[in-house]
Amino acid sequence: MAQLGLVGLGKMGFNMRERLRAAGHEVVGYDRNTEVSDTASLKDLVSALSAPRVVWVMVPAGEPTRQTVAELAELLDEGDLVIDGGNSRYTDDTRNAELLGRHGVGYLDVGVSGGVWGKENGYGLMVGGDEADVERAMPFFDALRPEGPREEGFAHAGGVGAGHYAKMVHNGIEYGLMQAYAEGFELLDASQVVRNVPAVIKAWQRGTVVRSWLLELLVRALEEDPELDDLEGYVEDSGEGRWTLEEAINNAVPAPVISAALFARFASRQEDSAAMRAVAALREQFGGHAVKTKKVSG
Amino acid sequence: MAQLGLVGLGKMGFNMRERLRAAGHEVVGYDRNTEVSDTASLKDLVSALSAPRVVWVMVPAGEPTRQTVAELAELLDEGDLVIDGGNSRYTDDTRNAELLGRHGVGYLDVGVSGGVWGKENGYGLMVGGDEADVERAMPFFDALRPEGPREEGFAHAGGVGAGHYAKMVHNGIEYGLMQAYAEGFELLDASQVVRNVPAVIKAWQRGTVVRSWLLELLVRALEEDPELDDLEGYVEDSGEGRWTLEEAINNAVPAPVISAALFARFASRQEDSAAMRAVAALREQFGGHAVKTKKVSG
Amino acid sequence: MAQLGLVGLGKMGFNMRERLRAAGHEVVGYDRNTEVSDTASLKDLVSALSAPRVVWVMVPAGEPTRQTVAELAELLDEGDLVIDGGNSRYTDDTRNAELLGRHGVGYLDVGVSGGVWGKENGYGLMVGGDEADVERAMPFFDALRPEGPREEGFAHAGGVGAGHYAKMVHNGIEYGLMQAYAEGFELLDASQVVRNVPAVIKAWQRGTVVRSWLLELLVRALEEDPELDDLEGYVEDSGEGRWTLEEAINNAVPAPVISAALFARFASRQEDSAAMRAVAALREQFGGHAVKTKKVSG
Amino acid sequence: MAQLGLVGLGKMGFNMRERLRAAGHEVVGYDRNTEVSDTASLKDLVSALSAPRVVWVMVPAGEPTRQTVAELAELLDEGDLVIDGGNSRYTDDTRNAELLGRHGVGYLDVGVSGGVWGKENGYGLMVGGDEADVERAMPFFDALRPEGPREEGFAHAGGVGAGHYAKMVHNGIEYGLMQAYAEGFELLDASQVVRNVPAVIKAWQRGTVVRSWLLELLVRALEEDPELDDLEGYVEDSGEGRWTLEEAINNAVPAPVISAALFARFASRQEDSAAMRAVAALREQFGGHAVKTKKVSG
């Protein structure tokens, strides 16, 4: 069994520590939240590990991750290895790898999929970096990935950045899949030809072409709330969908489904749409079509 | 100068009567609204016309038009001519032509564009039917169409149905054009890099590639309300956009822009989206992502 | 064990007969192809069954199914039951049910999902019609559906038409799901950041959010042909995608993803696009932008 | 009348020099192409101008423009003014303004619309920068813009970058407008209900809602080639469409029409689509649906 430093014990990192420990690994965790942290500081975490160290970073993408990597570059020694398992943009990986490389520290980027279910089911892992570093971290990957053949839940996707790139595309696909189910749900809901919508969706779990894990989650959600009436149709997006679309643009790849899914989320968060005010204004101008004007109180 | 019966004196028909009379034609109008009607009934209108008669129908598409045509089939005589200038679906035209044909009455379908501006500017006209019938009605078409070369504001598009088909596609295009301007407006509005959005849009009226009549209307709207704040982003659709999309489906023609414009209108009328509730539910299920739940009072 | 007449022994019907027989049912099959047919004619098939009969129709949707139902209406007796398991449009079901009803014959419509894998895995079933008829046919449904809880592979969706409606929406979703994976595949393929695309997609089978049966099929396809180079990017569509979009239009439900997936198929079948010729022509007109002109031989 | 240095005498710059000279201004032009250049080098151009100088840069966006600005920063003196009239990304403008500012040289960014027609019709102009600099360059703007009220063909859009931002959005809208017309054209072409498609489109020039300059250009193109058969449906994109979409993403603005127009261009350039090969592969896997395999010679 091996020893791992784990920085970031939030929703994902906390569960991963559990799964790694359950597999027999020694995990020393650090988080700013002292209630869950095993050490008082990042420095203490580094001191608590025997060289050559492996430190897995599991903090929010962007500045927090870049900052943590920069601090680790100062604290770690030649021969150590840093793994970024957050949802970083793949362009950050080159930067991180170069910075660490100047201190002789290796770097792997890992796309981690599975959400809150990963602790129990295992996490799908996509890794970028050098073969030797991947081999070195394999005991941790094997502990985190799902049961079954390694290649069905783990891939060494390519060089530095390839792991996060694969995860980015994975999430872009995920946007499209979710929106496809969602449009079908809305149509069933609106048309009222199907009397029992949750029962139909439940019945899609076996034998059908559309069966999937997301479908099973939709079944769960409908069991708790058959018309999803407790929720608002308000959906955040967290970066990967946007990046996927930007990559599609950069590579001149048509992405009508992924973009439609992203735009549906943007629209879901608008109280009112300036674009649709403009269309309403145009219709009023040329056709004298009735428009809705805002109610003014007082 | 010629004589025309005109059924339907609403927003469009009323103005058309004005323009036809201004051109010297004799127009006998009928409308259920006695304040604007020249005759007490459709029967009276027919009686007031000298055979062979030409009757222009300008009532709402669908059942009202079909009903009016059916009544005219009973009232008119062999050699008369009916023109449907409403926004009927082109599939109604075959029915109307057959019904009237059994009574020896001719039929033309006319797509009429121009909205409330037509009285002053003239109406763009697309006509379907037989050449001889088109020739017979040409004095009315010439009075209604804009100044300038006939072929720039009038087309004999083909046989029965072709006029409404051309108008349907015209309106489908119109949906796309409006949405394109609308997206641009929203982006300018949201990004705040451009300080004076109405001034920029106003400056697009001369010399640019995007200059158009719709753009001029948008300028007018922005002059009245620089941020279009008095309006709600709520937009109806009136049939032709849907029919265009259905025709695209029938002919296996990709129509991503026209469909996107139509869907944007659908979405603009939803208080809440069942689809986006489903996406929110899925995100909550797999990732424990925060969702917005509806506020419950009490 | 029960007795069933089965009309249509093509790719689907043939396999279903196998699965039904394996479950112990007596199946009398009829197909125009005498090599697979158990009887010489539809009439013989009816004669071979003991009243009250159940006849499952599994022939191509549209005219073939309507024709078969019309013939069965003449051949069957009061108290018999017809089940349409083909991919009929749900609007056909009302017609079929009325026609058969005039002869005292019951009717169920069943959406059947699972493709060529159904023989082994079982078929996902969505049924429309009366409760009593559904109960009567349940032994066949239980034989056809997958192992496991009945409600995970079978639903009584509602009255006549609801089964095909549910299947239609299922297939519309399927279009969207497939296109989402396809866009992701193309981006991975084009961007070349990920070195081993098939390995990454293979690794999505366990633990990830995008795992699904379709993904497993994509893995199989990539194992046979890692860049899918033996195929042309040419994709047919078979009705349900179009109908789903038409229903979305009818119900004013935004369906950007399902429509994008359908349009991508339309475009995939075009040698050249008239729309894009028009865009090229416009660019040439305003900007003198270079265009590709067709090569003229001789 | 005023004096202007003009760098870049390609399709746009050459015509602009003509228009400026026709308005009475003194223009000293420089281009690497000695056949059209008035001076032998950029240095000579600067020497030929009297201080304080105004130099308009009209070279390809990106590196060529950045390079030219960098050279001008070295050559010009405090109090001079540089105007970038190319299709630069607005983010370049801040850089350019800062670099020039360090030498005391002012900077304006100008979006110029109108293509090859600008020489005759005038150019639509959108300007970013300081009020004083705008005033100083106004004689040139007035010469270049179309006849008519200044504010209908010219706008001071905001600070540095706002001119190019406005032009970027203008071009994004243009993509959507062109695609809307193109989809309508394809549908008319495919459905064959309208007998004379060019005549119908020609008739849309007066009175209709869809009349525009782009429509007039489409009429011209159809007059030269009624089915646009000499062209291939192959369309380039030149930056602004992509940037508009990226800005939409950055500002969480739904842009379904502009993105669809951009993706249609991407798809138009693909010989074969990897995405559609993936969809074909999936259909083959689950349904045994026939696919097209590539013809193999030998």
PDB file of C-alpha atoms in Angstrom, chain C residues 43-241:
ATOM      1  CA  LYS C  43     -55.896 -15.920 -43.655  1.00  0.00           C
ATOM      2  CA  ASP C  44     -54.172 -19.197 -42.860  1.00  0.00           C
ATOM      3  CA  LEU C  45     -52.531 -17.606 -39.871  1.00  0.00           C
ATOM      4  CA  VAL C  46     -55.904 -16.535 -38.511  1.00  0.00           C
ATOM      5  CA  SER C  47     -57.313 -20.002 -39.135  1.00  0.00           C
ATOM      6  CA  ALA C  48     -54.398 -21.576 -37.313  1.00  0.00           C
ATOM      7  CA  LEU C  49     -55.170 -19.671 -34.102  1.00  0.00           C
ATOM      8  CA  SER C  50     -57.800 -20.610 -31.533  1.00  0.00           C
ATOM      9  CA  ALA C  51     -60.282 -17.901 -30.679  1.00  0.00           C
ATOM     10  CA  PRO C  52     -60.070 -15.564 -28.907  1.00  0.00           C
ATOM     11  CA  ARG C  53     -56.922 -14.762 -30.873  1.00  0.00           C
ATOM     12  CA  VAL C  54     -54.059 -12.361 -30.270  1.00  0.00           C
ATOM     13  CA  VAL C  55     -52.222 -11.202 -33.392  1.00  0.00           C
ATOM     14  CA  TRP C  56     -49.051  -9.151 -33.135  1.00  0.00           C
ATOM     15  CA  VAL C  57     -48.250  -7.041 -36.211  1.00  0.00           C
ATOM     16  CA  MET C  58     -44.567  -6.335 -36.766  1.00  0.00           C
ATOM     17  CA  VAL C  59     -44.380  -4.924 -40.291  1.00  0.00           C
ATOM     18  CA  PRO C  60     -43.019  -1.587 -41.540  1.00  0.00           C
ATOM     19  CA  ALA C  61     -44.868   1.466 -40.242  1.00  0.00           C
ATOM     20  CA  GLY C  62     -47.228   3.397 -42.475  1.00  0.00           C
ATOM     21  CA  GLU C  63     -49.045   1.819 -45.352  1.00  0.00           C
ATOM     22  CA  PRO C  64     -47.881  -1.780 -44.739  1.00  0.00           C
ATOM     23  CA  THR C  65     -49.120  -1.698 -41.135  1.00  0.00           C
ATOM     24  CA  ARG C  66     -52.377   0.093 -41.965  1.00  0.00           C
ATOM     25  CA  GLN C  67     -52.988  -2.423 -44.753  1.00  0.00           C
ATOM     26  CA  THR C  68     -52.298  -5.406 -42.496  1.00  0.00           C
ATOM     27  CA  VAL C  69     -54.611  -4.048 -39.806  1.00  0.00           C
ATOM     28  CA  ALA C  70     -57.332  -3.492 -42.393  1.00  0.00           C
ATOM     29  CA  GLU C  71     -57.014  -7.089 -43.574  1.00  0.00           C
ATOM     30  CA  LEU C  72     -57.052  -8.385 -40.021  1.00  0.00           C
ATOM     31  CA  ALA C  73     -60.212  -6.398 -39.341  1.00  0.00           C
ATOM     32  CA  GLU C  74     -61.885  -8.471 -42.017  1.00  0.00           C
ATOM     33  CA  LEU C  75     -60.399 -11.803 -40.944  1.00  0.00           C
ATOM     34  CA  LEU C  76     -60.682 -11.649 -37.165  1.00  0.00           C
ATOM     35  CA  ASP C  77     -63.709 -12.167 -34.955  1.00  0.00           C
ATOM     36  CA  GLU C  78     -65.223 -10.288 -32.088  1.00  0.00           C
ATOM     37  CA  GLY C  79     -63.132 -10.688 -28.986  1.00  0.00           C
ATOM     38  CA  ASP C  80     -59.818 -11.008 -30.816  1.00  0.00           C
ATOM     39  CA  LEU C  81     -56.954  -8.618 -30.134  1.00  0.00           C
ATOM     40  CA  VAL C  82     -54.485  -6.948 -32.485  1.00  0.00           C
ATOM     41  CA  ILE C  83     -51.169  -5.537 -31.257  1.00  0.00           C
ATOM     42  CA  ASP C  84     -49.162  -3.184 -33.444  1.00  0.00           C
ATOM     43  CA  GLY C  85     -45.544  -3.440 -32.349  1.00  0.00           C
ATOM     44  CA  GLY C  86     -44.088  -1.548 -35.293  1.00  0.00           C
ATOM     45  CA  ASN C  87     -42.818   2.014 -35.306  1.00  0.00           C
ATOM     46  CA  SER C  88     -46.184   3.466 -36.364  1.00  0.00           C
ATOM     47  CA  ARG C  89     -46.970   7.102 -35.876  1.00  0.00           C
ATOM     48  CA  TYR C  90     -49.266   7.408 -32.871  1.00  0.00           C
ATOM     49  CA  THR C  91     -51.905   9.108 -34.971  1.00  0.00           C
ATOM     50  CA  ASP C  92     -52.353   5.848 -36.871  1.00  0.00           C
ATOM     51  CA  ASP C  93     -53.365   4.109 -33.672  1.00  0.00           C
ATOM     52  CA  THR C  94     -56.678   5.882 -33.272  1.00  0.00           C
ATOM     53  CA  ARG C  95     -57.578   4.901 -36.821  1.00  0.00           C
ATOM     54  CA  ASN C  96     -56.535   1.327 -36.317  1.00  0.00           C
ATOM     55  CA  ALA C  97     -58.373   1.046 -33.009  1.00  0.00           C
ATOM     56  CA  GLU C  98     -61.568   2.462 -34.496  1.00  0.00           C
ATOM     57  CA  LEU C  99     -61.463   0.227 -37.528  1.00  0.00           C
ATOM     58  CA  LEU C 100     -60.889  -2.890 -35.454  1.00  0.00           C
ATOM     59  CA  GLY C 101     -63.380  -1.740 -32.848  1.00  0.00           C
ATOM     60  CA  ARG C 102     -66.120  -1.744 -35.466  1.00  0.00           C
ATOM     61  CA  HIS C 103     -65.476  -5.499 -35.727  1.00  0.00           C
ATOM     62  CA  GLY C 104     -65.337  -5.986 -31.977  1.00  0.00           C
ATOM     63  CA  VAL C 105     -61.585  -6.519 -32.130  1.00  0.00           C
ATOM     64  CA  GLY C 106     -59.381  -4.954 -29.459  1.00  0.00           C
ATOM     65  CA  TYR C 107     -56.176  -3.001 -30.137  1.00  0.00           C
ATOM     66  CA  LEU C 108     -52.928  -2.267 -28.391  1.00  0.00           C
ATOM     67  CA  ASP C 109     -50.040  -0.200 -29.673  1.00  0.00           C
ATOM     68  CA  VAL C 110     -46.594  -1.129 -28.467  1.00  0.00           C
ATOM     69  CA  GLY C 111     -43.352   0.700 -28.847  1.00  0.00           C
ATOM     70  CA  VAL C 112     -40.562  -1.865 -28.954  1.00  0.00           C
ATOM     71  CA  SER C 113     -36.972  -0.840 -28.315  1.00  0.00           C
ATOM     72  CA  GLY C 114     -33.780  -2.816 -28.343  1.00  0.00           C
ATOM     73  CA  GLY C 115     -32.920  -3.520 -31.958  1.00  0.00           C
ATOM     74  CA  VAL C 116     -31.057  -6.652 -32.871  1.00  0.00           C
ATOM     75  CA  TRP C 117     -30.008  -7.087 -29.252  1.00  0.00           C
ATOM     76  CA  GLY C 118     -33.547  -7.634 -28.078  1.00  0.00           C
ATOM     77  CA  LYS C 119     -33.535 -11.335 -28.753  1.00  0.00           C
ATOM     78  CA  GLU C 120     -30.831 -11.795 -26.158  1.00  0.00           C
ATOM     79  CA  ASN C 121     -31.382  -8.843 -23.810  1.00  0.00           C
ATOM     80  CA  GLY C 122     -35.125  -8.519 -24.083  1.00  0.00           C
ATOM     81  CA  TYR C 123     -37.021  -5.573 -25.522  1.00  0.00           C
ATOM     82  CA  GLY C 124     -38.064  -2.378 -23.777  1.00  0.00           C
ATOM     83  CA  LEU C 125     -41.855  -2.146 -24.162  1.00  0.00           C
ATOM     84  CA  MET C 126     -44.226   0.854 -23.984  1.00  0.00           C
ATOM     85  CA  VAL C 127     -47.888  -0.005 -24.378  1.00  0.00           C
ATOM     86  CA  GLY C 128     -51.012   2.000 -25.149  1.00  0.00           C
ATOM     87  CA  GLY C 129     -54.578   0.725 -24.845  1.00  0.00           C
ATOM     88  CA  ASP C 130     -57.134  -0.587 -22.385  1.00  0.00           C
ATOM     89  CA  GLU C 131     -56.072  -2.148 -19.129  1.00  0.00           C
ATOM     90  CA  ALA C 132     -57.959  -5.395 -19.843  1.00  0.00           C
ATOM     91  CA  ASP C 133     -56.258  -5.824 -23.206  1.00  0.00           C
ATOM     92  CA  VAL C 134     -52.895  -5.110 -21.637  1.00  0.00           C
ATOM     93  CA  GLU C 135     -53.513  -7.765 -18.988  1.00  0.00           C
ATOM     94  CA  ARG C 136     -54.470 -10.252 -21.631  1.00  0.00           C
ATOM     95  CA  ALA C 137     -51.262  -9.687 -23.587  1.00  0.00           C
ATOM     96  CA  MET C 138     -49.076  -9.616 -20.494  1.00  0.00           C
ATOM     97  CA  PRO C 139     -47.672 -13.128 -20.961  1.00  0.00           C
ATOM     98  CA  PHE C 140     -46.219 -12.038 -24.276  1.00  0.00           C
ATOM     99  CA  PHE C 141     -44.932  -8.772 -22.854  1.00  0.00           C
ATOM    100  CA  ASP C 142     -43.305 -10.678 -20.012  1.00  0.00           C
ATOM    101  CA  ALA C 143     -41.596 -12.996 -22.469  1.00  0.00           C
ATOM    102  CA  LEU C 144     -40.339 -10.171 -24.637  1.00  0.00           C
ATOM    103  CA  ARG C 145     -39.212  -7.718 -21.989  1.00  0.00           C
ATOM    104  CA  PRO C 146     -35.803  -7.996 -20.307  1.00  0.00           C
ATOM    105  CA  GLU C 147     -35.145  -9.952 -17.131  1.00  0.00           C
ATOM    106  CA  GLY C 148     -35.602  -7.991 -13.926  1.00  0.00           C
ATOM    107  CA  PRO C 149     -38.457  -6.039 -12.448  1.00  0.00           C
ATOM    108  CA  ARG C 150     -41.265  -5.690 -14.951  1.00  0.00           C
ATOM    109  CA  GLU C 151     -41.570  -1.935 -14.467  1.00  0.00           C
ATOM    110  CA  GLU C 152     -37.958  -1.355 -15.532  1.00  0.00           C
ATOM    111  CA  GLY C 153     -38.555  -2.693 -19.041  1.00  0.00           C
ATOM    112  CA  PHE C 154     -42.293  -2.351 -19.501  1.00  0.00           C
ATOM    113  CA  ALA C 155     -44.831   0.435 -19.066  1.00  0.00           C
ATOM    114  CA  HIS C 156     -48.503   0.770 -19.719  1.00  0.00           C
ATOM    115  CA  ALA C 157     -48.144   4.324 -20.963  1.00  0.00           C
ATOM    116  CA  GLY C 158     -51.789   5.269 -21.376  1.00  0.00           C
ATOM    117  CA  GLY C 159     -54.688   4.869 -23.789  1.00  0.00           C
ATOM    118  CA  VAL C 160     -54.516   3.969 -27.465  1.00  0.00           C
ATOM    119  CA  GLY C 161     -51.533   5.720 -29.071  1.00  0.00           C
ATOM    120  CA  ALA C 162     -49.614   6.259 -25.849  1.00  0.00           C
ATOM    121  CA  GLY C 163     -47.285   3.350 -26.506  1.00  0.00           C
ATOM    122  CA  HIS C 164     -46.183   4.633 -29.868  1.00  0.00           C
ATOM    123  CA  TYR C 165     -46.030   8.160 -28.511  1.00  0.00           C
ATOM    124  CA  ALA C 166     -43.665   7.057 -25.772  1.00  0.00           C
ATOM    125  CA  LYS C 167     -41.558   5.171 -28.317  1.00  0.00           C
ATOM    126  CA  MET C 168     -41.490   8.208 -30.589  1.00  0.00           C
ATOM    127  CA  VAL C 169     -40.145  10.399 -27.796  1.00  0.00           C
ATOM    128  CA  HIS C 170     -37.727   7.632 -26.821  1.00  0.00           C
ATOM    129  CA  ASN C 171     -36.340   7.685 -30.330  1.00  0.00           C
ATOM    130  CA  GLY C 172     -36.202  11.466 -30.412  1.00  0.00           C
ATOM    131  CA  ILE C 173     -34.086  11.339 -27.255  1.00  0.00           C
ATOM    132  CA  GLU C 174     -31.978   8.635 -28.880  1.00  0.00           C
ATOM    133  CA  TYR C 175     -31.207  10.980 -31.776  1.00  0.00           C
ATOM    134  CA  GLY C 176     -29.976  13.574 -29.319  1.00  0.00           C
ATOM    135  CA  LEU C 177     -27.899  11.126 -27.298  1.00  0.00           C
ATOM    136  CA  MET C 178     -26.201   9.739 -30.392  1.00  0.00           C
ATOM    137  CA  GLN C 179     -25.391  13.190 -31.703  1.00  0.00           C
ATOM    138  CA  ALA C 180     -23.933  14.231 -28.343  1.00  0.00           C
ATOM    139  CA  TYR C 181     -21.525  11.306 -28.343  1.00  0.00           C
ATOM    140  CA  ALA C 182     -20.794  11.922 -32.014  1.00  0.00           C
ATOM    141  CA  GLU C 183     -19.850  15.559 -31.490  1.00  0.00           C
ATOM    142  CA  GLY C 184     -17.577  14.591 -28.639  1.00  0.00           C
ATOM    143  CA  PHE C 185     -15.958  11.902 -30.763  1.00  0.00           C
ATOM    144  CA  GLU C 186     -15.356  14.323 -33.608  1.00  0.00           C
ATOM    145  CA  LEU C 187     -13.810  16.902 -31.316  1.00  0.00           C
ATOM    146  CA  LEU C 188     -11.464  14.341 -29.754  1.00  0.00           C
ATOM    147  CA  ASP C 189     -10.606  13.142 -33.239  1.00  0.00           C
ATOM    148  CA  ALA C 190      -9.993  16.628 -34.605  1.00  0.00           C
ATOM    149  CA  SER C 191      -8.118  18.217 -31.730  1.00  0.00           C
ATOM    150  CA  GLN C 192      -5.511  15.490 -31.324  1.00  0.00           C
ATOM    151  CA  VAL C 193      -4.788  16.459 -27.744  1.00  0.00           C
ATOM    152  CA  VAL C 194      -6.005  13.053 -26.660  1.00  0.00           C
ATOM    153  CA  ARG C 195      -3.640  10.506 -28.153  1.00  0.00           C
ATOM    154  CA  ASN C 196      -5.768   7.416 -27.866  1.00  0.00           C
ATOM    155  CA  VAL C 197      -9.378   8.270 -28.508  1.00  0.00           C
ATOM    156  CA  PRO C 198     -10.798   4.723 -28.496  1.00  0.00           C
ATOM    157  CA  ALA C 199      -9.097   4.032 -25.164  1.00  0.00           C
ATOM    158  CA  VAL C 200     -10.637   7.129 -23.622  1.00  0.00           C
ATOM    159  CA  ILE C 201     -14.102   6.270 -24.839  1.00  0.00           C
ATOM    160  CA  LYS C 202     -13.632   2.705 -23.653  1.00  0.00           C
ATOM    161  CA  ALA C 203     -12.719   4.051 -20.216  1.00  0.00           C
ATOM    162  CA  TRP C 204     -16.003   5.927 -19.998  1.00  0.00           C
ATOM    163  CA  GLN C 205     -17.877   2.670 -19.506  1.00  0.00           C
ATOM    164  CA  ARG C 206     -17.499   2.515 -15.729  1.00  0.00           C
ATOM    165  CA  GLY C 207     -17.863   5.187 -13.108  1.00  0.00           C
ATOM    166  CA  THR C 208     -18.462   8.148 -15.433  1.00  0.00           C
ATOM    167  CA  VAL C 209     -21.579  10.242 -15.859  1.00  0.00           C
ATOM    168  CA  VAL C 210     -21.821   9.463 -19.590  1.00  0.00           C
ATOM    169  CA  ARG C 211     -21.869   5.684 -19.307  1.00  0.00           C
ATOM    170  CA  SER C 212     -24.722   4.112 -21.221  1.00  0.00           C
ATOM    171  CA  TRP C 213     -25.617   1.303 -23.530  1.00  0.00           C
ATOM    172  CA  LEU C 214     -25.040   3.523 -26.552  1.00  0.00           C
ATOM    173  CA  LEU C 215     -21.561   4.248 -25.241  1.00  0.00           C
ATOM    174  CA  GLU C 216     -20.890   0.528 -25.011  1.00  0.00           C
ATOM    175  CA  LEU C 217     -21.956   0.189 -28.624  1.00  0.00           C
ATOM    176  CA  LEU C 218     -19.613   2.998 -29.602  1.00  0.00           C
ATOM    177  CA  VAL C 219     -16.797   1.163 -27.828  1.00  0.00           C
ATOM    178  CA  ARG C 220     -17.651  -1.965 -29.833  1.00  0.00           C
ATOM    179  CA  ALA C 221     -17.662  -0.003 -33.069  1.00  0.00           C
ATOM    180  CA  LEU C 222     -14.284   1.553 -32.273  1.00  0.00           C
ATOM    181  CA  GLU C 223     -12.824  -1.849 -31.422  1.00  0.00           C
ATOM    182  CA  GLU C 224     -13.754  -3.011 -34.896  1.00  0.00           C
ATOM    183  CA  ASP C 225     -12.605   0.193 -36.639  1.00  0.00           C
ATOM    184  CA  PRO C 226     -10.648   2.590 -34.383  1.00  0.00           C
ATOM    185  CA  GLU C 227     -11.237   5.688 -36.524  1.00  0.00           C
ATOM    186  CA  LEU C 228     -14.528   4.529 -38.010  1.00  0.00           C
ATOM    187  CA  ASP C 229     -12.807   4.943 -41.333  1.00  0.00           C
ATOM    188  CA  ASP C 230     -14.679   2.188 -43.112  1.00  0.00           C
ATOM    189  CA  LEU C 231     -17.941   4.100 -42.837  1.00  0.00           C
ATOM    190  CA  GLU C 232     -19.273   7.105 -44.609  1.00  0.00           C
ATOM    191  CA  GLY C 233     -20.751   9.896 -42.534  1.00  0.00           C
ATOM    192  CA  TYR C 234     -24.117   9.290 -44.118  1.00  0.00           C
ATOM    193  CA  VAL C 235     -27.090   8.728 -41.794  1.00  0.00           C
ATOM    194  CA  GLU C 236     -30.686   7.891 -42.598  1.00  0.00           C
ATOM    195  CA  ASP C 237     -33.589   8.832 -40.414  1.00  0.00           C
ATOM    196  CA  SER C 238     -36.629   6.682 -40.045  1.00  0.00           C
ATOM    197  CA  GLY C 239     -39.588   8.786 -38.991  1.00  0.00           C
ATOM    198  CA  GLU C 240     -39.651   9.027 -35.227  1.00  0.00           C
ATOM    199  CA  GLY C 241     -37.133  11.851 -35.094  1.00  0.00           C
TER     200      GLY C 241
END
